[in-house]
Amino acid sequence: MRKIILLVILALFVSPAFSQHKADFKAAEKFKSTNLRKMLKTTRVNPRWFKDSDKFWYSYTTTEGKKFYMVDPARKTKSMLFDNFDFAAQLSELTSKPWDHRNLSMKAWKLEDDNKTFTFMVDSIDYHFDINSKLITKGDSTEKADKRTNWATYSPDSTYITYAKNYDLYMMKADDPDSTEILLADDGERWFSYGFDRGDTTKDKRFRAAARWFKDESKIYVSRSDSRKVKELFVIDDLSNPRPEVEIYKYAMPGEQDVPQSYLSIFDIPSKDRIDVDIDKYIDQTIRPYLPGETSDRMFMTRQNRTNDSIDVVSINTNTGELKELFTDANYPYIYSPNVQLSILNEGEDLIWWSERNGWGQLYLYDGNTGALKNKITNSGYFVTGRIQQVDTVGRKVYFVGRGREQGVDPYYALMYKANLDGSGFRPISTEPANHFMSMSESAKYYVDNYSAVDMVPKSVLKDSNGNVIMDLETADLSLLHQAGWKMPERFMVKADDGITDLYGVMYKPFDFDSTRKYPVISYVYPGPQTESFVNDFTITGRYNTALAQLGFIVVSMGHRGGSPLRDKYYHTYGYENLRDYALADDKRSLEQLAERHSFIDLDNVGIFGHSGGGFMSTAAMLMYPDFYDAAASSAGNHDNNVYNKWWSETHNGITRVDKKKKDDDGNEYTETTWKAKVKTNPSIAKNLKGHLLITHGTRDNNVNPANSLRLANELIKAGKRFDYMPIPGARHGYGSKRDYYEQMMWYFFAEHLLGDYRNNVEIDLPDGN
């Protein structure tokens, strides 16, 4: 009885720390992702350009229905492609079933080369619509479906196909079941296959080959990865019937000696001759091949070392296999390979190369024959160049994304620029303060510009190549969202823990927000370094954030030093060799600054959550700042990067090459190369836990193996810590159909530990079929 009384007394003392408000689960349910998405229709114009023309067509859906349009930029006209009532009536007569004129949902729309006939599919039957006559006709075949198989790689004119079988490489005529199989290579093995599915053991089954055709069809190349020596990893499919099954896969971990090895082979189609290209230079290198254009006499390749700080651009004579190193880009501490761009112009006469050599991602023009640097293309200011959108080889111009050049504009916004290949004529063409997405005509005279921001309605306009607006196309229809009470989140800026670096973020409030009330604050995190957690483009959900805020929380998400390559190189490599801790001080300081500005933020009740790297970061925050963060929901976290994938951990944590002199049995001296990874883990500091921690992990996660969370759980148990652990049965890394269950599980976790609102045995609504 004394124990019970003590618990009641403790509850009386503890409860004032919590908000006196109950969690609003009805509001959270109303505004969760699956419900919000029904209220939003199309947000971007996706132009389908006519062949050899600047005209394009597109479809766009609002609350009035789905409509199809045709645009002629030269004439500045936009017209309906057809009348929906008439179109539905014709379809009803041809198919003998009713059609909804408000939402015409035919499949596989394609404009034929004559620029006047559209082909679409209904119930696997082709129909043709004539733009001029406005008439629909039925295709010749009553069961005409796409005959292309999903296991074949077709030649450019669809004459031949390549495929893998029993790990070997084959070729045959396309769409001819009586064609003879031609064996091109018979040295394939499991885990060193010519197919994309390198580990499948199904005998005589055909798979898509890792082969690519040259445009003139005279050759193909195959880039293979040899994983035969790579150690195996596994997950268990507990839900398999009648017995659970073990799923085995190859998985290289940081610092391991046996990692995948790259190979490149070229096959001449007429002679069936094969060349194995001698690409060796770096130990454990990775490669990426590039086709030159229309011809097949040569190709190009990038070759990167294991420490990820040196990358070569090389050309290859496809007739002899001779390799020529054109230039090398060396960059410490690492080259972030997903950002690398190599554009090959005029059959390889010119090369455009992206590099961070001056601390910002910039574009450079090289001679494709000699490797000599011709000039820097983006020579107007210090900013980060993003993806190349289009190259006008006739006009010698390049159109590309840029960030951080315009003063007073959020550096994460993708703006559009153009420049001449010789570095002259630099010009901004889309600089409205928002996130821009470009789709340009083949002639490079016009482009469709889709732009928006978290606090801006998505808009689509047509512009000419200088950025002048030709016409407004569409503005997203948010009427259902506004009617339901949805509101946009708010952008903010704070300083990093250094008091100098600007950090950007987004705040989500309850839609019934009361400025006189105190709200617990929850930080949604992802550490990067390839992307940050906050959504800078238009979003109605903010992933989980919109719904979570409706419970009665202020939910924020912001960047931090080391989080993103969209800014300068120093910013995005800030966390090198410290992948566990680098983001935490900035997240904590950002929350403190927001509380200093806003009296409605309660820093006595602080939550944090994230998935994958965010699961890793949210737990690390609890363990490094146990007196600041009160509750964390950590899903699918890579808590121990010693058992996460080699590329991620070695690139961002660092890897050191160790060479040792040894002697063989005959006394001959040789050098043994080993690798030492630099990794910080969450299990190593598990003893620091004070607050409430929810760990979840999919039991079939073959990206971040469940061992990551189990190792953390083991150390928490050894330290005598209380925590919650929830395996997600049968789920892969993203949780799939069980995301809704996890989301609402997180609601109850934060409601209990930040609002003091505990509810037991509450039924959780799931989508149909789950």
Coordinates of N, CA and C in Angstrom, one line a residue, residues 543-708:
R543 N 6.1 15.3 -44.4 CA 6.2 13.9 -44.1 C 5.3 13.6 -42.9
Y544 N 5.8 13.5 -41.7 CA 4.9 13.2 -40.5 C 4.5 14.5 -39.8
N545 N 5.1 15.6 -40.1 CA 5.1 16.8 -39.3 C 3.7 17.5 -39.1
T546 N 3.0 17.6 -40.2 CA 1.7 18.2 -40.2 C 0.7 17.6 -39.2
A547 N 0.6 16.2 -39.3 CA -0.3 15.5 -38.4 C 0.2 15.5 -37.0
L548 N 1.5 15.3 -36.8 CA 2.0 15.3 -35.4 C 1.8 16.6 -34.7
A549 N 1.9 17.7 -35.4 CA 1.7 19.0 -34.8 C 0.2 19.2 -34.3
Q550 N -0.7 18.5 -34.9 CA -2.1 18.7 -34.6 C -2.4 18.1 -33.2
L551 N -1.6 17.2 -32.7 CA -1.8 16.6 -31.4 C -1.7 17.7 -30.3
G552 N -0.9 18.7 -30.6 CA -0.7 19.8 -29.6 C 0.8 20.0 -29.5
F553 N 1.6 19.9 -30.6 CA 3.0 20.1 -30.5 C 3.4 21.2 -31.5
I554 N 4.5 21.9 -31.2 CA 5.3 22.6 -32.2 C 6.3 21.7 -32.8
V555 N 6.2 21.4 -34.1 CA 7.1 20.5 -34.7 C 8.0 21.3 -35.7
V556 N 9.3 21.2 -35.5 CA 10.3 22.0 -36.3 C 11.3 21.0 -37.0
S557 N 11.8 21.5 -38.1 CA 12.8 20.7 -38.8 C 13.7 21.7 -39.5
M558 N 15.0 21.6 -39.3 CA 16.0 22.6 -39.8 C 17.3 21.9 -40.2
G559 N 18.1 22.7 -40.9 CA 19.4 22.2 -41.3 C 20.4 22.4 -40.2
H560 N 21.6 21.9 -40.5 CA 22.7 22.1 -39.5 C 24.0 21.9 -40.3
R561 N 25.1 22.4 -39.8 CA 26.3 22.3 -40.4 C 26.7 20.8 -40.7
G562 N 27.0 20.5 -41.9 CA 27.3 19.2 -42.3 C 26.2 18.4 -42.9
G563 N 25.0 19.1 -43.0 CA 23.8 18.4 -43.4 C 23.6 18.2 -44.9
S564 N 24.1 19.1 -45.7 CA 23.6 19.1 -47.1 C 24.7 19.6 -48.1
P565 N 24.8 18.9 -49.2 CA 25.8 19.4 -50.3 C 25.2 20.5 -51.1
L566 N 24.0 21.0 -50.8 CA 23.4 22.1 -51.6 C 24.1 23.4 -51.3
R567 N 24.8 23.5 -50.2 CA 25.5 24.7 -49.9 C 27.0 24.5 -50.2
D568 N 27.9 25.3 -49.6 CA 29.3 25.2 -49.9 C 29.9 23.9 -49.4
K569 N 31.1 23.5 -49.9 CA 31.7 22.3 -49.5 C 32.1 22.2 -48.0
Y570 N 32.5 23.3 -47.5 CA 32.9 23.3 -46.0 C 31.6 22.9 -45.2
Y571 N 30.5 23.5 -45.6 CA 29.3 23.2 -44.9 C 28.9 21.8 -44.9
H572 N 29.0 21.2 -46.1 CA 28.5 19.8 -46.2 C 29.5 18.7 -45.8
T573 N 30.8 19.1 -45.6 CA 31.8 18.1 -45.1 C 32.1 18.4 -43.6
Y574 N 31.4 19.3 -43.0 CA 31.7 19.7 -41.6 C 31.7 18.4 -40.7
G575 N 30.9 17.4 -40.9 CA 30.8 16.3 -40.1 C 31.7 15.2 -40.4
Y576 N 32.7 15.4 -41.3 CA 33.6 14.3 -41.6 C 34.3 13.8 -40.4
E577 N 34.3 12.4 -40.3 CA 35.0 11.7 -39.2 C 34.2 11.8 -37.9
N578 N 33.0 12.4 -37.9 CA 32.3 12.6 -36.7 C 30.8 12.5 -37.0
L579 N 30.4 11.4 -37.7 CA 29.1 11.3 -38.2 C 28.0 11.2 -37.2
R580 N 28.4 10.8 -35.9 CA 27.4 10.7 -34.9 C 27.0 12.0 -34.2
D581 N 28.1 12.9 -34.0 CA 27.9 14.0 -33.1 C 27.7 15.4 -33.8
Y582 N 28.1 15.5 -35.1 CA 28.3 16.8 -35.7 C 27.0 17.6 -35.7
A583 N 25.9 17.0 -35.8 CA 24.6 17.7 -36.0 C 23.9 18.1 -34.7
L584 N 24.4 17.5 -33.6 CA 23.6 17.6 -32.4 C 23.6 19.0 -31.8
A585 N 24.8 19.6 -31.7 CA 24.9 21.0 -31.1 C 24.1 22.0 -31.8
D586 N 24.0 21.9 -33.1 CA 23.2 22.9 -33.9 C 21.7 22.7 -33.7
D587 N 21.3 21.4 -33.6 CA 19.9 21.1 -33.3 C 19.5 21.7 -32.0
K588 N 20.3 21.4 -31.0 CA 20.0 21.9 -29.6 C 19.9 23.4 -29.6
R589 N 20.9 24.0 -30.2 CA 21.0 25.5 -30.1 C 19.9 26.1 -30.9
S590 N 19.5 25.5 -32.0 CA 18.4 26.0 -32.8 C 17.1 26.0 -32.0
L591 N 16.8 24.9 -31.3 CA 15.6 24.9 -30.4 C 15.7 25.9 -29.3
E592 N 16.8 26.2 -28.8 CA 16.9 27.2 -27.7 C 16.7 28.6 -28.3
Q593 N 17.1 28.9 -29.5 CA 16.9 30.2 -30.1 C 15.4 30.4 -30.4
L594 N 14.7 29.3 -30.9 CA 13.3 29.4 -31.2 C 12.5 29.7 -29.9
A595 N 12.9 29.0 -28.8 CA 12.3 29.2 -27.5 C 12.5 30.7 -27.0
E596 N 13.7 31.2 -27.3 CA 14.0 32.6 -26.9 C 13.1 33.6 -27.6
R597 N 12.8 33.2 -28.9 CA 11.9 34.1 -29.7 C 10.4 34.0 -29.4
H598 N 10.0 32.7 -29.1 CA 8.6 32.4 -29.0 C 8.3 31.9 -27.6
S599 N 7.4 32.6 -26.9 CA 7.1 32.2 -25.5 C 6.2 30.9 -25.5
F600 N 5.6 30.6 -26.7 CA 4.7 29.4 -26.7 C 5.5 28.1 -26.8
I601 N 6.8 28.1 -27.0 CA 7.6 26.9 -27.0 C 8.1 26.5 -25.6
D602 N 7.8 25.3 -25.2 CA 8.1 24.8 -23.9 C 9.4 23.9 -24.0
L603 N 10.5 24.5 -23.5 CA 11.8 23.7 -23.6 C 11.9 22.7 -22.4
D604 N 10.9 22.6 -21.6 CA 10.9 21.6 -20.5 C 10.4 20.3 -21.1
N605 N 9.8 20.3 -22.3 CA 9.3 19.1 -22.9 C 9.8 19.1 -24.3
V606 N 10.9 18.4 -24.6 CA 11.5 18.4 -25.9 C 11.6 17.0 -26.5
G607 N 11.0 16.8 -27.7 CA 11.1 15.5 -28.3 C 11.9 15.6 -29.6
I608 N 12.3 14.5 -30.1 CA 13.1 14.4 -31.3 C 12.8 13.1 -32.0
F609 N 12.7 13.1 -33.4 CA 12.5 11.8 -34.0 C 13.1 11.9 -35.4
G610 N 13.3 10.7 -36.0 CA 13.8 10.6 -37.3 C 13.9 9.1 -37.8
H611 N 14.1 8.9 -39.1 CA 14.1 7.6 -39.7 C 15.5 7.4 -40.3
S612 N 16.0 6.2 -40.2 CA 17.3 5.8 -40.9 C 18.4 6.6 -40.2
G613 N 19.1 7.5 -41.0 CA 20.1 8.3 -40.4 C 19.4 9.2 -39.3
G614 N 18.2 9.6 -39.5 CA 17.4 10.3 -38.5 C 17.2 9.5 -37.2
G615 N 17.0 8.2 -37.4 CA 16.9 7.3 -36.2 C 18.2 7.3 -35.4
F616 N 19.3 7.2 -36.2 CA 20.6 7.3 -35.6 C 20.8 8.6 -34.8
M617 N 20.4 9.8 -35.5 CA 20.7 11.1 -34.9 C 19.8 11.3 -33.7
S618 N 18.5 10.9 -33.8 CA 17.6 11.2 -32.7 C 18.0 10.5 -31.4
T619 N 18.5 9.2 -31.6 CA 19.0 8.5 -30.4 C 20.3 9.1 -29.9
A620 N 21.2 9.5 -30.8 CA 22.4 10.1 -30.4 C 22.2 11.4 -29.6
A621 N 21.1 12.2 -30.0 CA 20.8 13.4 -29.3 C 20.4 13.1 -27.8
M622 N 19.6 12.0 -27.6 CA 19.2 11.6 -26.3 C 20.4 11.2 -25.4
L623 N 21.4 10.6 -26.1 CA 22.5 10.1 -25.3 C 23.6 11.1 -25.1
M624 N 23.7 12.1 -26.0 CA 24.8 13.1 -25.9 C 24.2 14.3 -25.0
Y625 N 22.9 14.6 -25.1 CA 22.3 15.7 -24.3 C 21.1 15.1 -23.5
P626 N 21.4 14.2 -22.6 CA 20.3 13.5 -21.9 C 19.5 14.5 -21.0
D627 N 20.0 15.6 -20.7 CA 19.2 16.6 -19.8 C 18.5 17.6 -20.6
F628 N 18.6 17.5 -21.9 CA 17.9 18.5 -22.8 C 16.7 17.8 -23.5
Y629 N 17.0 16.7 -24.2 CA 15.9 16.0 -24.9 C 15.2 15.0 -24.0
D630 N 13.9 15.0 -24.0 CA 13.1 14.2 -23.1 C 12.6 12.9 -23.7
A631 N 12.4 12.9 -25.0 CA 11.8 11.7 -25.6 C 12.2 11.6 -27.1
A632 N 12.5 10.4 -27.6 CA 13.0 10.2 -29.0 C 12.3 9.0 -29.5
A633 N 11.8 9.2 -30.8 CA 11.3 8.0 -31.5 C 12.3 7.8 -32.7
S634 N 13.0 6.7 -32.6 CA 14.1 6.4 -33.6 C 13.7 5.2 -34.4
S635 N 13.5 5.4 -35.7 CA 13.1 4.3 -36.5 C 14.2 3.9 -37.5
A636 N 14.4 2.6 -37.6 CA 15.3 2.0 -38.6 C 16.7 2.7 -38.6
G637 N 17.2 3.0 -37.4 CA 18.4 3.8 -37.3 C 19.7 3.0 -37.6
N638 N 20.7 3.5 -38.2 CA 22.0 2.9 -38.4 C 22.8 3.3 -37.2
H639 N 22.5 2.7 -36.0 CA 23.1 3.1 -34.7 C 24.5 2.7 -34.6
D640 N 24.9 1.6 -35.4 CA 26.3 1.2 -35.3 C 26.8 1.1 -36.8
N641 N 27.4 2.1 -37.2 CA 27.9 2.2 -38.6 C 29.0 1.2 -38.9
N642 N 29.5 0.5 -37.9 CA 30.4 -0.7 -38.2 C 29.6 -1.7 -39.0
V643 N 28.3 -1.8 -38.9 CA 27.6 -2.8 -39.6 C 26.6 -2.2 -40.6
Y644 N 26.9 -0.9 -41.0 CA 26.2 -0.3 -42.1 C 27.0 -0.4 -43.4
N645 N 26.5 0.1 -44.5 CA 27.2 -0.2 -45.8 C 28.5 0.5 -45.9
K646 N 29.4 -0.1 -46.6 CA 30.8 0.4 -46.8 C 30.8 1.8 -47.3
W647 N 30.1 2.1 -48.4 CA 30.2 3.4 -49.1 C 29.8 4.5 -48.2
W648 N 28.7 4.4 -47.5 CA 28.2 5.5 -46.6 C 29.2 5.7 -45.5
S649 N 29.6 4.7 -44.8 CA 30.4 4.9 -43.6 C 31.8 5.3 -44.0
E650 N 32.4 4.8 -45.0 CA 33.8 5.1 -45.4 C 33.8 6.5 -46.0
T651 N 32.8 6.9 -46.7 CA 32.8 8.3 -47.3 C 32.7 9.3 -46.2
H652 N 31.8 9.2 -45.3 CA 31.5 10.3 -44.4 C 32.2 10.2 -43.1
N653 N 32.5 9.0 -42.6 CA 33.3 8.8 -41.4 C 34.8 8.8 -41.6
G654 N 35.2 8.4 -42.8 CA 36.6 8.4 -43.2 C 37.1 6.9 -43.1
I655 N 38.1 6.7 -44.0 CA 38.7 5.3 -44.0 C 40.2 5.6 -44.2
T656 N 41.0 4.8 -43.5 CA 42.5 5.0 -43.6 C 43.1 3.7 -44.2
R657 N 44.0 3.9 -45.2 CA 44.7 2.8 -45.8 C 45.9 2.4 -45.0
V658 N 46.1 1.2 -44.7 CA 47.2 0.7 -43.9 C 48.0 -0.3 -44.7
D659 N 49.2 0.0 -45.1 CA 50.1 -0.9 -45.9 C 51.1 -1.5 -44.9
K660 N 51.2 -2.9 -45.0 CA 52.2 -3.6 -44.1 C 53.1 -4.4 -45.0
K661 N 54.4 -4.4 -44.7 CA 55.3 -5.3 -45.4 C 55.3 -6.6 -44.8
K662 N 55.1 -7.7 -45.7 CA 55.1 -9.0 -45.2 C 55.9 -9.9 -46.1
K663 N 56.2 -11.1 -45.7 CA 56.9 -12.1 -46.5 C 56.1 -13.4 -46.6
D664 N 56.2 -14.0 -47.8 CA 55.4 -15.2 -48.1 C 56.3 -16.4 -47.6
D665 N 55.8 -17.6 -47.8 CA 56.5 -18.8 -47.3 C 57.9 -19.0 -47.9
D666 N 58.1 -18.4 -49.1 CA 59.4 -18.5 -49.7 C 60.3 -17.3 -49.4
G667 N 59.9 -16.4 -48.5 CA 60.7 -15.3 -48.1 C 60.6 -14.1 -48.9
N668 N 59.7 -14.1 -49.9 CA 59.6 -13.0 -50.8 C 58.7 -11.9 -50.1
E669 N 59.2 -10.7 -50.2 CA 58.5 -9.6 -49.5 C 57.3 -9.1 -50.4
Y670 N 56.2 -8.8 -49.8 CA 55.1 -8.2 -50.5 C 54.4 -7.2 -49.5
T671 N 53.5 -6.4 -50.1 CA 52.8 -5.4 -49.3 C 51.3 -5.8 -49.1
E672 N 50.9 -5.9 -47.9 CA 49.5 -6.2 -47.6 C 48.7 -4.9 -47.3
T673 N 47.7 -4.7 -48.0 CA 46.9 -3.5 -47.8 C 45.6 -3.8 -47.0
T674 N 45.4 -3.1 -45.9 CA 44.2 -3.3 -45.1 C 43.6 -1.9 -44.9
W675 N 42.4 -1.9 -44.4 CA 41.7 -0.6 -44.2 C 41.2 -0.5 -42.8
K676 N 41.2 0.7 -42.3 CA 40.7 1.0 -40.9 C 39.6 2.1 -41.0
A677 N 38.4 1.7 -40.6 CA 37.3 2.7 -40.7 C 37.2 3.5 -39.3
K678 N 36.7 4.7 -39.5 CA 36.6 5.6 -38.3 C 35.1 5.8 -38.0
V679 N 34.7 5.1 -37.0 CA 33.2 5.1 -36.7 C 32.9 5.4 -35.3
K680 N 31.9 6.3 -35.1 CA 31.4 6.5 -33.7 C 30.0 5.8 -33.7
T681 N 29.6 5.2 -32.6 CA 28.4 4.5 -32.5 C 27.5 4.9 -31.4
N682 N 26.2 4.6 -31.5 CA 25.3 4.9 -30.3 C 25.4 3.9 -29.2
P683 N 25.6 2.6 -29.5 CA 25.7 1.6 -28.4 C 26.8 1.9 -27.4
S684 N 27.9 2.6 -27.9 CA 29.0 2.9 -27.0 C 28.7 3.9 -26.0
I685 N 27.6 4.7 -26.1 CA 27.2 5.7 -25.1 C 25.8 5.4 -24.6
A686 N 25.3 4.2 -24.7 CA 24.0 3.8 -24.3 C 23.7 4.1 -22.8
K687 N 24.8 4.0 -22.0 CA 24.7 4.2 -20.6 C 24.2 5.6 -20.2
N688 N 24.2 6.6 -21.2 CA 23.9 7.9 -20.9 C 22.3 8.2 -20.9
L689 N 21.6 7.2 -21.3 CA 20.1 7.4 -21.5 C 19.5 7.8 -20.2
K690 N 18.6 8.9 -20.2 CA 17.8 9.3 -19.1 C 16.3 9.4 -19.4
G691 N 16.0 9.9 -20.6 CA 14.6 10.1 -21.0 C 14.0 8.9 -21.6
H692 N 13.0 9.1 -22.4 CA 12.2 8.0 -23.0 C 12.6 7.8 -24.4
L693 N 12.9 6.5 -24.8 CA 13.4 6.1 -26.1 C 12.5 5.0 -26.7
L694 N 12.0 5.3 -27.9 CA 11.3 4.3 -28.7 C 12.1 3.9 -29.9
I695 N 12.5 2.6 -29.9 CA 13.2 2.1 -31.0 C 12.3 1.2 -31.9
T696 N 12.3 1.4 -33.2 CA 11.6 0.5 -34.1 C 12.5 0.1 -35.2
H697 N 12.3 -1.1 -35.8 CA 13.1 -1.5 -36.9 C 12.3 -2.6 -37.7
G698 N 12.3 -2.5 -39.0 CA 11.8 -3.6 -39.8 C 12.6 -4.8 -39.8
T699 N 11.9 -6.0 -39.6 CA 12.6 -7.2 -39.4 C 13.2 -7.7 -40.7
R700 N 12.8 -7.2 -41.9 CA 13.4 -7.6 -43.2 C 14.2 -6.4 -43.8
D701 N 14.7 -5.5 -43.0 CA 15.4 -4.4 -43.5 C 16.8 -4.8 -44.0
N702 N 17.0 -4.9 -45.3 CA 18.2 -5.3 -45.9 C 19.1 -4.1 -46.3
N703 N 18.7 -2.9 -45.9 CA 19.5 -1.7 -46.1 C 20.2 -1.5 -44.8
V704 N 19.5 -1.0 -43.8 CA 20.1 -0.9 -42.4 C 19.6 -2.2 -41.7
N705 N 20.6 -3.1 -41.6 CA 20.2 -4.4 -41.0 C 19.7 -4.2 -39.5
P706 N 18.7 -5.0 -39.1 CA 18.2 -4.9 -37.7 C 19.2 -5.1 -36.7
A707 N 20.4 -5.6 -37.0 CA 21.5 -5.7 -36.0 C 21.9 -4.3 -35.4
N708 N 21.7 -3.3 -36.2 CA 22.0 -1.9 -35.7 C 21.2 -1.6 -34.5

